[in-house]
Coordinates of C-alpha atoms in Angstrom, one line a residue:
X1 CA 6.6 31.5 9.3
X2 CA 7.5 30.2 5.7
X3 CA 11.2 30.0 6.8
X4 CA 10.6 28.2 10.1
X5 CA 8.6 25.5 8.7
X6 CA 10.8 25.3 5.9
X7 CA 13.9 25.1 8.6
X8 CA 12.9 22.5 10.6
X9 CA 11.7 20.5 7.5
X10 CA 15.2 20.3 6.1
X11 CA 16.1 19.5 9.8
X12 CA 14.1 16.7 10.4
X13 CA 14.5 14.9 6.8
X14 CA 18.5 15.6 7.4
X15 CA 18.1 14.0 10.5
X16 CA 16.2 10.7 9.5
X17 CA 19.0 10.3 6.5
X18 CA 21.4 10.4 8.7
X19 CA 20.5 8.1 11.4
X20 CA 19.6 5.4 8.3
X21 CA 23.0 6.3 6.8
X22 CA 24.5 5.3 10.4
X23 CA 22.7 1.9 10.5
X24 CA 23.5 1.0 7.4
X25 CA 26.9 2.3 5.9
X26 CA 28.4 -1.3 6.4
X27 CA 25.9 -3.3 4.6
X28 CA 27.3 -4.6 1.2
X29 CA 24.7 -4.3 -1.5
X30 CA 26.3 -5.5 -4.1
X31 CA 24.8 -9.5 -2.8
X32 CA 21.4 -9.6 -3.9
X33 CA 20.6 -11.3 -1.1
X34 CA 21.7 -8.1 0.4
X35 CA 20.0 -5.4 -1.7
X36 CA 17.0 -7.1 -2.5
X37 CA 15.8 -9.2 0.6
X38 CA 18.0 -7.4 3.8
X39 CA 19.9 -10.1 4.3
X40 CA 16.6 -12.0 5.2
X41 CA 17.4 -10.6 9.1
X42 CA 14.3 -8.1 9.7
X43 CA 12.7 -8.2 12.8
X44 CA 9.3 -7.3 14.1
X45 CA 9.5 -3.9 14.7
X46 CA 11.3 -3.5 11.8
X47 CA 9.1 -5.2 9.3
X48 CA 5.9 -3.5 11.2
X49 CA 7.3 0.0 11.0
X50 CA 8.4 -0.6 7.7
X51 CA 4.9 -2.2 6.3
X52 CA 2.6 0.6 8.2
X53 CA 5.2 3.6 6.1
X54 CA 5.0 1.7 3.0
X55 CA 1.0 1.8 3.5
X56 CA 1.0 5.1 4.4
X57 CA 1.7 7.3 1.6
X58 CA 0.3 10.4 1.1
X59 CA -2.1 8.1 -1.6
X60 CA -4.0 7.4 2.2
X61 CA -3.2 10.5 4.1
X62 CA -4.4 13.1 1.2
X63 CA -6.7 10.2 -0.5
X64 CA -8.4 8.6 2.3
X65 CA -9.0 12.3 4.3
X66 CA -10.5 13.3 1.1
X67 CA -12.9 10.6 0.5
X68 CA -13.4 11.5 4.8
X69 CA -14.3 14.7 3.4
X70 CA -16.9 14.1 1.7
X71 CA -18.3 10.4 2.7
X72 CA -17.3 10.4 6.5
X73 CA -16.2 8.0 8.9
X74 CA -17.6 4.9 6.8
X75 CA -14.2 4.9 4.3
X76 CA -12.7 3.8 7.5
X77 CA -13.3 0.2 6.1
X78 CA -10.2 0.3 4.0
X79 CA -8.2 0.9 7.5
X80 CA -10.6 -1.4 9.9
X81 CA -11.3 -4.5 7.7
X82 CA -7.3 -4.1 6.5
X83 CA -6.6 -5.7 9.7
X84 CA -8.6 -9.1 8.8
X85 CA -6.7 -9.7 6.1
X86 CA -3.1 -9.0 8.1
X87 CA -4.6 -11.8 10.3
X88 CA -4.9 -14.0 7.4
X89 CA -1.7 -12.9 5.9
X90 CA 0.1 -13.9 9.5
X91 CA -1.6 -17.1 9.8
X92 CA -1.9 -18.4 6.1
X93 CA 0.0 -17.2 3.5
X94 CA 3.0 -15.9 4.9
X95 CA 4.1 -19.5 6.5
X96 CA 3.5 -20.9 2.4
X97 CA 5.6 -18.0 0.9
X98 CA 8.6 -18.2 3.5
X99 CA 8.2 -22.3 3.9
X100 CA 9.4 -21.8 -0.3
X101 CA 12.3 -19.1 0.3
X102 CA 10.9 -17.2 -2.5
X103 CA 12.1 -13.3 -3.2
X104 CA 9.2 -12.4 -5.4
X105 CA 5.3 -13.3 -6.0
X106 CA 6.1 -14.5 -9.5
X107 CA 8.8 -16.8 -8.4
X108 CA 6.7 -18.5 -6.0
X109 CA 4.1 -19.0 -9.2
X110 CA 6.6 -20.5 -11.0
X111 CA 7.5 -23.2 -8.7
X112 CA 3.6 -23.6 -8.5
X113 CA 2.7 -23.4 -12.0
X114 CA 5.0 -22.8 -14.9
X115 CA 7.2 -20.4 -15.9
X116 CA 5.0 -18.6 -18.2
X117 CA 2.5 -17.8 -15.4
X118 CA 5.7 -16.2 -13.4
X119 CA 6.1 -13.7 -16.9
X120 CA 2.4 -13.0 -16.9
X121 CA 2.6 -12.0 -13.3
X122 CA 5.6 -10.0 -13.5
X123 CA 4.5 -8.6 -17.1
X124 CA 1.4 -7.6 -14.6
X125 CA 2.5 -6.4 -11.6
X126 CA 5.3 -4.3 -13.8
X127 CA 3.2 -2.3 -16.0
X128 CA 0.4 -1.8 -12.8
X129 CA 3.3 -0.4 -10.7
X130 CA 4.4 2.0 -13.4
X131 CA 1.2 3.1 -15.0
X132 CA -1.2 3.3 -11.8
X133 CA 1.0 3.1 -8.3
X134 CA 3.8 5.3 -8.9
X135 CA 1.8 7.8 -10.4
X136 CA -0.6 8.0 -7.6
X137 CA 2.1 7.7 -4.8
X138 CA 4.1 11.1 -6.8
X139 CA 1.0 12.8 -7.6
X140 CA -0.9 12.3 -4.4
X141 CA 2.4 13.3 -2.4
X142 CA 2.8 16.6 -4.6
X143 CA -0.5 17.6 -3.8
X144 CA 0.0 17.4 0.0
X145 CA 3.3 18.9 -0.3
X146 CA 1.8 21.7 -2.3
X147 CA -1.0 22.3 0.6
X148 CA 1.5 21.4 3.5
X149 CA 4.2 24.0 3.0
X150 CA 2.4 26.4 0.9
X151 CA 4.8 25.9 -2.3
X152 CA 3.1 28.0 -4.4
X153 CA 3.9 31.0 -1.9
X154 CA 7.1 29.8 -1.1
X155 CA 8.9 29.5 -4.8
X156 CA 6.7 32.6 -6.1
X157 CA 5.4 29.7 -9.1
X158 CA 1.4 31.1 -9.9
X159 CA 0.8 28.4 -11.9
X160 CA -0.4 25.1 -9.9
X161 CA 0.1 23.1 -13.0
X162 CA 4.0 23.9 -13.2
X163 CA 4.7 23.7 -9.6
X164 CA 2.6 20.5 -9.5
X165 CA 5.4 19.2 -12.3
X166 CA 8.1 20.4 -10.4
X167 CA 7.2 18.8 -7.1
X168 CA 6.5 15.4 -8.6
X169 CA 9.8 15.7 -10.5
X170 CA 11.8 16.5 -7.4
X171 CA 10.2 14.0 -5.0
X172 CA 10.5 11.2 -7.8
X173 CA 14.1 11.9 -8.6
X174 CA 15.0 12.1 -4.5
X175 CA 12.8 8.7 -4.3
X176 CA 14.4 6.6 -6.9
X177 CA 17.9 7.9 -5.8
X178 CA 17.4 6.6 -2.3
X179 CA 15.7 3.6 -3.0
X180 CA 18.0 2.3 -6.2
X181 CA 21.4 3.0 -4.2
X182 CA 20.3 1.7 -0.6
X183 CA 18.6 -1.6 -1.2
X184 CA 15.7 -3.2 1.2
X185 CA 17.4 -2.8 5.0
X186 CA 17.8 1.1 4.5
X187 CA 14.1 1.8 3.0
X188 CA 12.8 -0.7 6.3
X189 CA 15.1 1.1 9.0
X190 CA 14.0 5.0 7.3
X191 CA 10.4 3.5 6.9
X192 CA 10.3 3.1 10.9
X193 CA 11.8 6.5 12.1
X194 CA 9.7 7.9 9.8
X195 CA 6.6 5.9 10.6
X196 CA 7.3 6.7 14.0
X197 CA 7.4 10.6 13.0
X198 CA 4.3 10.0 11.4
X199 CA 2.3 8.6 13.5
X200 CA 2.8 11.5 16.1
X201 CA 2.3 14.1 13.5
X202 CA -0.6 12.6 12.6
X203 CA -1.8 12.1 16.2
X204 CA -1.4 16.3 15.9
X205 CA -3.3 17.0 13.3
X206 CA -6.6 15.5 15.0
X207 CA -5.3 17.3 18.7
X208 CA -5.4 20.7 16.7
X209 CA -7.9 20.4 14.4
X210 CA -10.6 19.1 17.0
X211 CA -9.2 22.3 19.3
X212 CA -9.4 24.9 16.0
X213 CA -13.1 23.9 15.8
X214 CA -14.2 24.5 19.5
X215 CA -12.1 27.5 19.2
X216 CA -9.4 26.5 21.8
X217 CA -11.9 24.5 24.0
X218 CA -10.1 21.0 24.0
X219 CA -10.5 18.1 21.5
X220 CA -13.7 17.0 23.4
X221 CA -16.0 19.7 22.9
X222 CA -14.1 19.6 19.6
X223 CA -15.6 16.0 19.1
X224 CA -19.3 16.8 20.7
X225 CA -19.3 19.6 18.0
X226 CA -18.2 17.1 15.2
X227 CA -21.4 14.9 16.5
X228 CA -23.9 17.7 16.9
X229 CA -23.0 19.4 13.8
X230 CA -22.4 16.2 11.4
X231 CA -24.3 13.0 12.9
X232 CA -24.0 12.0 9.4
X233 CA -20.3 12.0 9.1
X234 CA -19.6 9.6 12.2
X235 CA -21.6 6.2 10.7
X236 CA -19.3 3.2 10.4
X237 CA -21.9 1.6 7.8
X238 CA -21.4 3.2 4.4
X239 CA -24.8 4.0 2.3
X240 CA -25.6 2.6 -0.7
X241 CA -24.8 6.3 -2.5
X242 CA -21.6 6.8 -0.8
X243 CA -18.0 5.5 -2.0
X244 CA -17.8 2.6 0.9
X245 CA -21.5 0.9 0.6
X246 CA -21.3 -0.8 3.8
X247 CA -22.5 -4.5 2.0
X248 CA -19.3 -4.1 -0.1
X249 CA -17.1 -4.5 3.0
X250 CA -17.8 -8.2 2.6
X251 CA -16.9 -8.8 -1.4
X252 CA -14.6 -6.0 -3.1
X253 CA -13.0 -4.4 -0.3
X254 CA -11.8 -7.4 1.2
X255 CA -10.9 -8.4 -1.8
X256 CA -8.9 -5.6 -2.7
X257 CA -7.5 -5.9 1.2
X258 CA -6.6 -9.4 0.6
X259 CA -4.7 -8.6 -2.7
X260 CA -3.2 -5.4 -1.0
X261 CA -1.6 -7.1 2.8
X262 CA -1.1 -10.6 1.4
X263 CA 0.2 -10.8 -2.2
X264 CA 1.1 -7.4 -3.2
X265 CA 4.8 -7.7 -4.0
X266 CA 5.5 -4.1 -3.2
X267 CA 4.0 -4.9 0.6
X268 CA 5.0 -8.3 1.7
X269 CA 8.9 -8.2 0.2
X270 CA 9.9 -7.1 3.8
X271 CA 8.3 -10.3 5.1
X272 CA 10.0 -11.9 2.7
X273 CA 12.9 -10.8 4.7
X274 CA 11.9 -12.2 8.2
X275 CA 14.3 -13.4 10.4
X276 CA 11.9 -16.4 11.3
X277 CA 9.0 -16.8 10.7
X278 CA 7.7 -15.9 14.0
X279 CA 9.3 -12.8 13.7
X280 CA 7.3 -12.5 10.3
X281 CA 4.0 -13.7 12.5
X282 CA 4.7 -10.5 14.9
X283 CA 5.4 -7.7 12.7
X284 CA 2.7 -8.8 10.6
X285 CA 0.2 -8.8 13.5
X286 CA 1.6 -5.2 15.3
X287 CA 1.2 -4.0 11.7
X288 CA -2.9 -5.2 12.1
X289 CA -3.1 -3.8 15.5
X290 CA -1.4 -0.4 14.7
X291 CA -4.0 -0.1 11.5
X292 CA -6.5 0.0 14.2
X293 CA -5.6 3.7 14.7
X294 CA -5.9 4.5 11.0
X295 CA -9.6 6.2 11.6
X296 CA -8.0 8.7 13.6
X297 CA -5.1 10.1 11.4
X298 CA -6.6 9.0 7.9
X299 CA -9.8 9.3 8.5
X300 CA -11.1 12.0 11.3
X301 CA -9.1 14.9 9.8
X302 CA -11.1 14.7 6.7
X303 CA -14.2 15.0 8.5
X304 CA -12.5 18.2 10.9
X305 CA -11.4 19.6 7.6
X306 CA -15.4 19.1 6.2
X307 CA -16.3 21.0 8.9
X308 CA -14.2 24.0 8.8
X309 CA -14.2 24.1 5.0
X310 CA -17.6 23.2 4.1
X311 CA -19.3 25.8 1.6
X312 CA -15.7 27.8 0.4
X313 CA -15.1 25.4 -2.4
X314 CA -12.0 23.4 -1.1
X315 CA -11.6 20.6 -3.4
X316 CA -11.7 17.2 -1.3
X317 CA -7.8 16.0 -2.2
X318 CA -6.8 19.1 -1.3
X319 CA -8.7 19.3 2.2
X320 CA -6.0 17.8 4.1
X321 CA -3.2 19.9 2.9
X322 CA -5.0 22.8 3.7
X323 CA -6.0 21.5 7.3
X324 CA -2.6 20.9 8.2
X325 CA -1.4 24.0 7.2
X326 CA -4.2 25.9 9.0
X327 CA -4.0 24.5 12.5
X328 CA -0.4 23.8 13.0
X329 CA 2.0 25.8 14.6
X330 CA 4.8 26.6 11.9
X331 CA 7.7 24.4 13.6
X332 CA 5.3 21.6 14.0
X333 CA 4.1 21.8 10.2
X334 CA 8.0 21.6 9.1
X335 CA 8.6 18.1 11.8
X336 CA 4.9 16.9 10.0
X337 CA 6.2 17.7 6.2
X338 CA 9.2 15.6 6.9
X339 CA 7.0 13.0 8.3
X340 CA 4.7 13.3 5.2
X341 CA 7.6 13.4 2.8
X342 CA 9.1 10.0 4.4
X343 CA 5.6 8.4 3.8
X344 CA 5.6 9.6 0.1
X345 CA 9.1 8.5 -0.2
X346 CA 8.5 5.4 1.7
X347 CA 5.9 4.2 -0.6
X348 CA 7.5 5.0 -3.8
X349 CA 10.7 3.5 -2.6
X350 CA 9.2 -0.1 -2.3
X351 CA 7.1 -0.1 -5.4
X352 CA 9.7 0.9 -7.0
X353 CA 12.5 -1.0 -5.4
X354 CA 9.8 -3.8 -5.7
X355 CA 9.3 -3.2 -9.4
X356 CA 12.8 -3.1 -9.9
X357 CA 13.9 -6.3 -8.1
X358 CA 10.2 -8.0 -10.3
X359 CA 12.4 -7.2 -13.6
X360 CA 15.8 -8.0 -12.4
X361 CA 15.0 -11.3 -10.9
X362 CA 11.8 -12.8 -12.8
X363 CA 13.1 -11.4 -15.9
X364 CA 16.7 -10.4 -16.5
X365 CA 18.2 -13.3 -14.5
X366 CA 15.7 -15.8 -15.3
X367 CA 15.2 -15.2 -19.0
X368 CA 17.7 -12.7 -20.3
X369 CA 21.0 -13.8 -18.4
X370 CA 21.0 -17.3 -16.2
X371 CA 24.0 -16.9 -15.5
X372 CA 24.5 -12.9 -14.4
X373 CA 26.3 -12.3 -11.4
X374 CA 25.0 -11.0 -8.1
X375 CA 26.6 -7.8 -9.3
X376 CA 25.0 -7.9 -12.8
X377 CA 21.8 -8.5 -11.5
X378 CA 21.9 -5.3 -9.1
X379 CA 23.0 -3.1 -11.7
X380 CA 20.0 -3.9 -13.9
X381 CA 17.9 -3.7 -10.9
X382 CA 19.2 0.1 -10.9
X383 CA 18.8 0.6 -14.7
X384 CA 15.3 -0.7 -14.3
X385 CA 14.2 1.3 -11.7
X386 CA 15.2 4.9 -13.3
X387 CA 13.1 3.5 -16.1
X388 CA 10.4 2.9 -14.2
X389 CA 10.9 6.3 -12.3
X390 CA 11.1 8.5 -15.5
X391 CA 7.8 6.4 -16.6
X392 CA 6.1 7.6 -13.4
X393 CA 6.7 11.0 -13.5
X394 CA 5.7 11.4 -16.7
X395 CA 2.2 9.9 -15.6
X396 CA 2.0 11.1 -12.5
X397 CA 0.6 14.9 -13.5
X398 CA -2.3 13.6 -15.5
X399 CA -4.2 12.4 -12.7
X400 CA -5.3 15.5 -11.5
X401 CA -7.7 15.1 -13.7
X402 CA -10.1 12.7 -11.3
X403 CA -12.6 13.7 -8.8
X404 CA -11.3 11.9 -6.2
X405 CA -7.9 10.2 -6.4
X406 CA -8.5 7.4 -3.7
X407 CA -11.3 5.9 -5.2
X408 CA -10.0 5.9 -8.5
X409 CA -6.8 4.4 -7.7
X410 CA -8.7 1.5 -5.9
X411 CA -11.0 1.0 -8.9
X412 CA -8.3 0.8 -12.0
X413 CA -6.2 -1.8 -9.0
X414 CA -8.5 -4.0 -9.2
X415 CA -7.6 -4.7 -12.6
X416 CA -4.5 -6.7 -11.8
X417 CA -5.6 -7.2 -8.1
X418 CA -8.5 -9.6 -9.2
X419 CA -6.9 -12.0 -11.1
X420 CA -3.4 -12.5 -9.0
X421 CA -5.2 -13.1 -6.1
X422 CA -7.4 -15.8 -7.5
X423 CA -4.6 -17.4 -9.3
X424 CA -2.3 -17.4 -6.1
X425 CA -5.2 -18.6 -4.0
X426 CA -6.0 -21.9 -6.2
X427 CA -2.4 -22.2 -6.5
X428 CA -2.2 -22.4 -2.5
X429 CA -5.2 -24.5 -1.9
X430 CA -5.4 -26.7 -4.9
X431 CA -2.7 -29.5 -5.8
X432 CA -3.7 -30.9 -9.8
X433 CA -4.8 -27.2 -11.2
X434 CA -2.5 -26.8 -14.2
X435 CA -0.7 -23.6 -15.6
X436 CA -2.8 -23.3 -18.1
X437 CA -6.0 -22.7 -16.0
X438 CA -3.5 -19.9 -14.3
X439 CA -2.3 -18.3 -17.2
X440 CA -6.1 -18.5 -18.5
X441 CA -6.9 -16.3 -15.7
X442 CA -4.2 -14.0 -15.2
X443 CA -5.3 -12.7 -18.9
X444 CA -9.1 -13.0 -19.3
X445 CA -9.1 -11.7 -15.7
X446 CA -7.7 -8.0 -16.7
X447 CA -9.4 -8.3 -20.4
X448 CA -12.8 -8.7 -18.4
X449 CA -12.8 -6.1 -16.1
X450 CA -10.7 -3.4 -18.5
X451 CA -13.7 -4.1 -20.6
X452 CA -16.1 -3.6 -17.9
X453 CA -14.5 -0.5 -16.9
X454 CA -13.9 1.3 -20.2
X455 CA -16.2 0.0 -23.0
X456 CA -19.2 2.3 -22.2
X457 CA -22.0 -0.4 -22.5
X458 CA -20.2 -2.8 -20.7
X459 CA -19.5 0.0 -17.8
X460 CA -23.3 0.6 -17.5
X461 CA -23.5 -2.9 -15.9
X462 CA -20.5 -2.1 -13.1
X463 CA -22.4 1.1 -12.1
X464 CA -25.5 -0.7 -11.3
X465 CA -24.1 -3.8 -9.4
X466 CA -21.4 -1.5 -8.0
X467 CA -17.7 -1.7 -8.7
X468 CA -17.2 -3.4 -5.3
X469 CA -19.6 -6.2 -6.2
X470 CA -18.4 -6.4 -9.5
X471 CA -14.9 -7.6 -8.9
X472 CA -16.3 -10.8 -6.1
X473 CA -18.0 -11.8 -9.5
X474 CA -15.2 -11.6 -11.5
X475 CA -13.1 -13.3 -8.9
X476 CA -15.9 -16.3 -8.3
X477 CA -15.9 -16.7 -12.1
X478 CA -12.3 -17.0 -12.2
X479 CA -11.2 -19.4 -9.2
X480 CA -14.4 -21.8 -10.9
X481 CA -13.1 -21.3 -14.3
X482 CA -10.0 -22.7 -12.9
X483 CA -11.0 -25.5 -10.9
X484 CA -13.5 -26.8 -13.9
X485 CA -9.8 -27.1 -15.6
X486 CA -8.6 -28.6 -13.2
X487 CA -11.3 -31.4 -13.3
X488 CA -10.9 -31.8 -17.3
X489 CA -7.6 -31.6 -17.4
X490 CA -5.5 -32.0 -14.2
X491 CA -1.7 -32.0 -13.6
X492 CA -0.2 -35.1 -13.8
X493 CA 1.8 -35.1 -10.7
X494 CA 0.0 -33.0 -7.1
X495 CA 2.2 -30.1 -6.8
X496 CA 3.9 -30.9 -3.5
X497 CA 4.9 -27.7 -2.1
X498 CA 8.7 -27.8 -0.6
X499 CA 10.5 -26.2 2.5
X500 CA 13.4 -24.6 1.1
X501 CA 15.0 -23.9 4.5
X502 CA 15.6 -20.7 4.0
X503 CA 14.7 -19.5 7.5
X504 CA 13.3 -21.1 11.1
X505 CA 10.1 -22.0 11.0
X506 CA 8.9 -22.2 13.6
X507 CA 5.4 -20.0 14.8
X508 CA 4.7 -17.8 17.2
X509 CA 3.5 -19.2 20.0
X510 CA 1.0 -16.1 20.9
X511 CA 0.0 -16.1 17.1
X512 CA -3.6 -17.2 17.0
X513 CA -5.0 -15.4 20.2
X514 CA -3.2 -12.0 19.1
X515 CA -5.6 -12.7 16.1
X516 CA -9.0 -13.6 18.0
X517 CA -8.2 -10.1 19.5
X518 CA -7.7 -8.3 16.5
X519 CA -11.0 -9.4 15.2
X520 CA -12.8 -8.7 18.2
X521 CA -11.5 -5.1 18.2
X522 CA -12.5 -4.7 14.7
X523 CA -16.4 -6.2 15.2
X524 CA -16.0 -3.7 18.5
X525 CA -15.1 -0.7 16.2
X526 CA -17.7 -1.1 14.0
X527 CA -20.6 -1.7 16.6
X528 CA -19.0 1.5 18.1
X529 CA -20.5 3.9 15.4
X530 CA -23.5 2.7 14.2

């Protein structure tokens, strides 16, 4: 069985390579234009494809199936209210970011601000990436891998701690390899065959599982079991004493949702590289309507995987890998490891092609070398990137240390989530706020809440208002802080924002009533499972 799932593993990764190779072997990425931005051609299936695979790392599918595990359907929210804030990424901030023809977040807060806000943000969103995403994204994906195809059988290694090493070594060396040599266009066009891959493997795992549980019945008597058995498990609204209280949908997680879909560099650089923005407008919007199905493949097999486990000490992160390997057939567990290793790949591809292009843009070509040449630029881009890689991996194995990796990962975010968001979102709807309010906020924002989080009075007072509720204060304090600064002491000019002409655009006509039916769907969802 090992060999078969192991065959057609190698088969189907081979096989996605090879049709990216194919699609992209003529694309010169020694432009930056090229490498970093695709050329700014994408289109929407392209960009949607490519956002829903950068989502989708193993972070979500071993993460989000293990807070399932032990929470139930009510961590859905990160899935179901993620689609509100793709609506407002559609219909308000991506027009401003593409109307400026801007490659990075930090550029745009230059043109906004000053050029010391663009170093904080990049200073920011550079040391988050390396210290907190990457390491999730390898050690999250090792652990799946580990589960999925039985590793520790397969390579005869006893000890989990060395072949948890190992795996993150060899999926962060393949990672940075493919994403430092084949620029943006190749990581969107793999990110949709594999996305595609996933989806269906995914879609599997839920068929099988719900079958394995009414012992070969079907998946509906699967289902009626999963609601006689655990009523508890299927509640959309979150209690106060699980992970996803269901009051802190409306402050942190759509906070952390808005940060995450709308000004995350390592999401929104492939709508950056829209065609127009109306092709932007669609991907964005298929990419909100396609996260409707989350709850099935992130969320339900975590709650199968409850059931069948529950009682024989399966640890909640590892739930997922086990399930998989349990209920599908050997050449189907190969086809879904490929999928699985696409999304881990996927996702550390962009933050890391993302951190790179941060450092090579905002810092080595702005500050270190104006006048470096398209060529120059690309090559630190590369040098960067294997620095950022090797700082990853050497991370990445101490966070098997946490209870539960998902919620961990979303708490220490919201250090550098929190104050970005409220500095881009004066910038965007304020015109005399000066830099200095920004750059005000960019650093007492993560000083605050790292305080809050790991100075142990300080932290007594996040665990009684809740972590969620926490940040929306943080983030009220900081956009007043800012406009109070703006009153004192305002710029002396409005900042007019400019159309840089980078692109058509022009909207899509269908934009705002593919939206109204988004958020319908998602109000219908969650009256669904009360």
């Amino acid at each position: 069985m090992n060999a078969l799932t192991l065959a057609s593993f190698v088969f189907f990764t081979a096989l996605v390579a090879f049709i990216t190779w194919r699609m992209t072997r003529h694309d010169d990425y020694r432009q930056s234009g090229s490498y970093f931005l695709a050329g700014r051609s994408l289109t929407f299936p392209i960009i949607a494809g490519s956002l829903l695979m950068t989502n989708l790392s193993t972070e979500q599918m071993v993460g989000l199936n293990g807070a399932a595990f032990t929470d139930g359907l009510s961590v859905m929210a990160w899935e179901v209210i993620a689609v509100v804030t793709l609506v407002t990424m559609a219909m308000f901030f991506l027009p401003r970011f593409l109307k400026s023809g801007v490659t990075t977040v930090p550029e745009l807060l230059a043109l906004r601000f000053d050029r010391t806000t663009q170093l904080l943000a990049n200073i920011i969103f550079v040391v988050a990436y390396a210290a907190i995403l990457l390491p999730s994204i390898l050690y999250s994906g090792a652990l799946g891998l580990m589960g999925l195809l039985d590793l520790q059988t397969l390579t005869g290694i006893e000890s989990n701690a060395v072949l948890l090493v190992l795996t993150i070594v060899a999926v962060g060396v393949g990672g940075a390899i493919y994403a430092l040599f084949g620029g943006l266009r190749s990581i969107a066009i793999s990110d949709t065959i594999n996305g595609v891959g996933l989806l269906i493997g995914g879609l599997m795992i839920v068929y099988f599982g719900l079958n394995a549980i009414s012992d070969g019945q079907g998946i509906l008597a699967g289902w009626d079991t999963l609601k006689t058995s655990h009523p508890e498990k299927l509640r959309s609204w979150g209690t106060e004493n699980q992970s996803v209280p269901f009051s802190t949908i409306f402050t942190g997680v759509l906070l952390l949702n808005m940060f995450y879909w709308c000004t995350n560099q390592q999401i929104i650089q492939r709508t950056f590289a829209a065609k127009t923005l109306a092709e932007g407008q669609k991907g964005v919007l298929l990419t909100g309507l396609l996260k409707l199905l989350g709850p099935l493949y992130l969320v339900l097999p975590g709650i199968i995987a409850f059931h069948m486990y529950v009682g024989e000490g399966v640890k909640a992160d590892a739930a997922y890998g086990q399930l998989v390997h349990d209920v599908l057939p050997a050449p189907l567990t190969g086809f879904f490891a490929a999928a699985m290793v696409g999304a881990i790949l996927s996702s550390f591809n962009s933050a890391l092609n993302s951190t790179a292009t941060l450092f090579s843009l905002d810092v080595y070509k702005a500050r270190l070398k104006p006048n470096a040449t398209d060529a120059q630029v690309v090559r630190a881009s590369k040098w960067s990137g294997w620095l950022m890689a090797i700082a990853a991996m050497s991370i990445a194995p101490l966070m098997a240390s946490q209870e539960s990796l998902f919620v961990y990962v979303q708490k220490v975010n919201s250090l550098y989530y929190v104050p970005l968001l409220s500095v881009i979102l004066v910038g965007f709807l304020t015109r005399r706020v000066p830099a200095i309010a920004a750059n005000l906020a960019l650093v007492l924002g993560c000083v605050i809440i790292a305080a809050f989080y790991f100075v142990p009075p300080l932290a007594s007072v996040v665990d009684i208002v809740s972590n969620f509720h926490f940040i929306a204060i943080v983030m009220v304090l900081l956009v007043l802080m800012m406009l109070v600064i703006g009153k004192v002491t305002p710029r002396a000019e409005p900042w007019v924002q400019q159309d840089a002409g980078a692109i058509d655009m022009t909207p899509w006509s269908k934009a705002w009533p593919a939206s109204i039916a988004l958020l319908v769907l998602v109000v219908a969802i969650y009256l669904a499972f009360i």
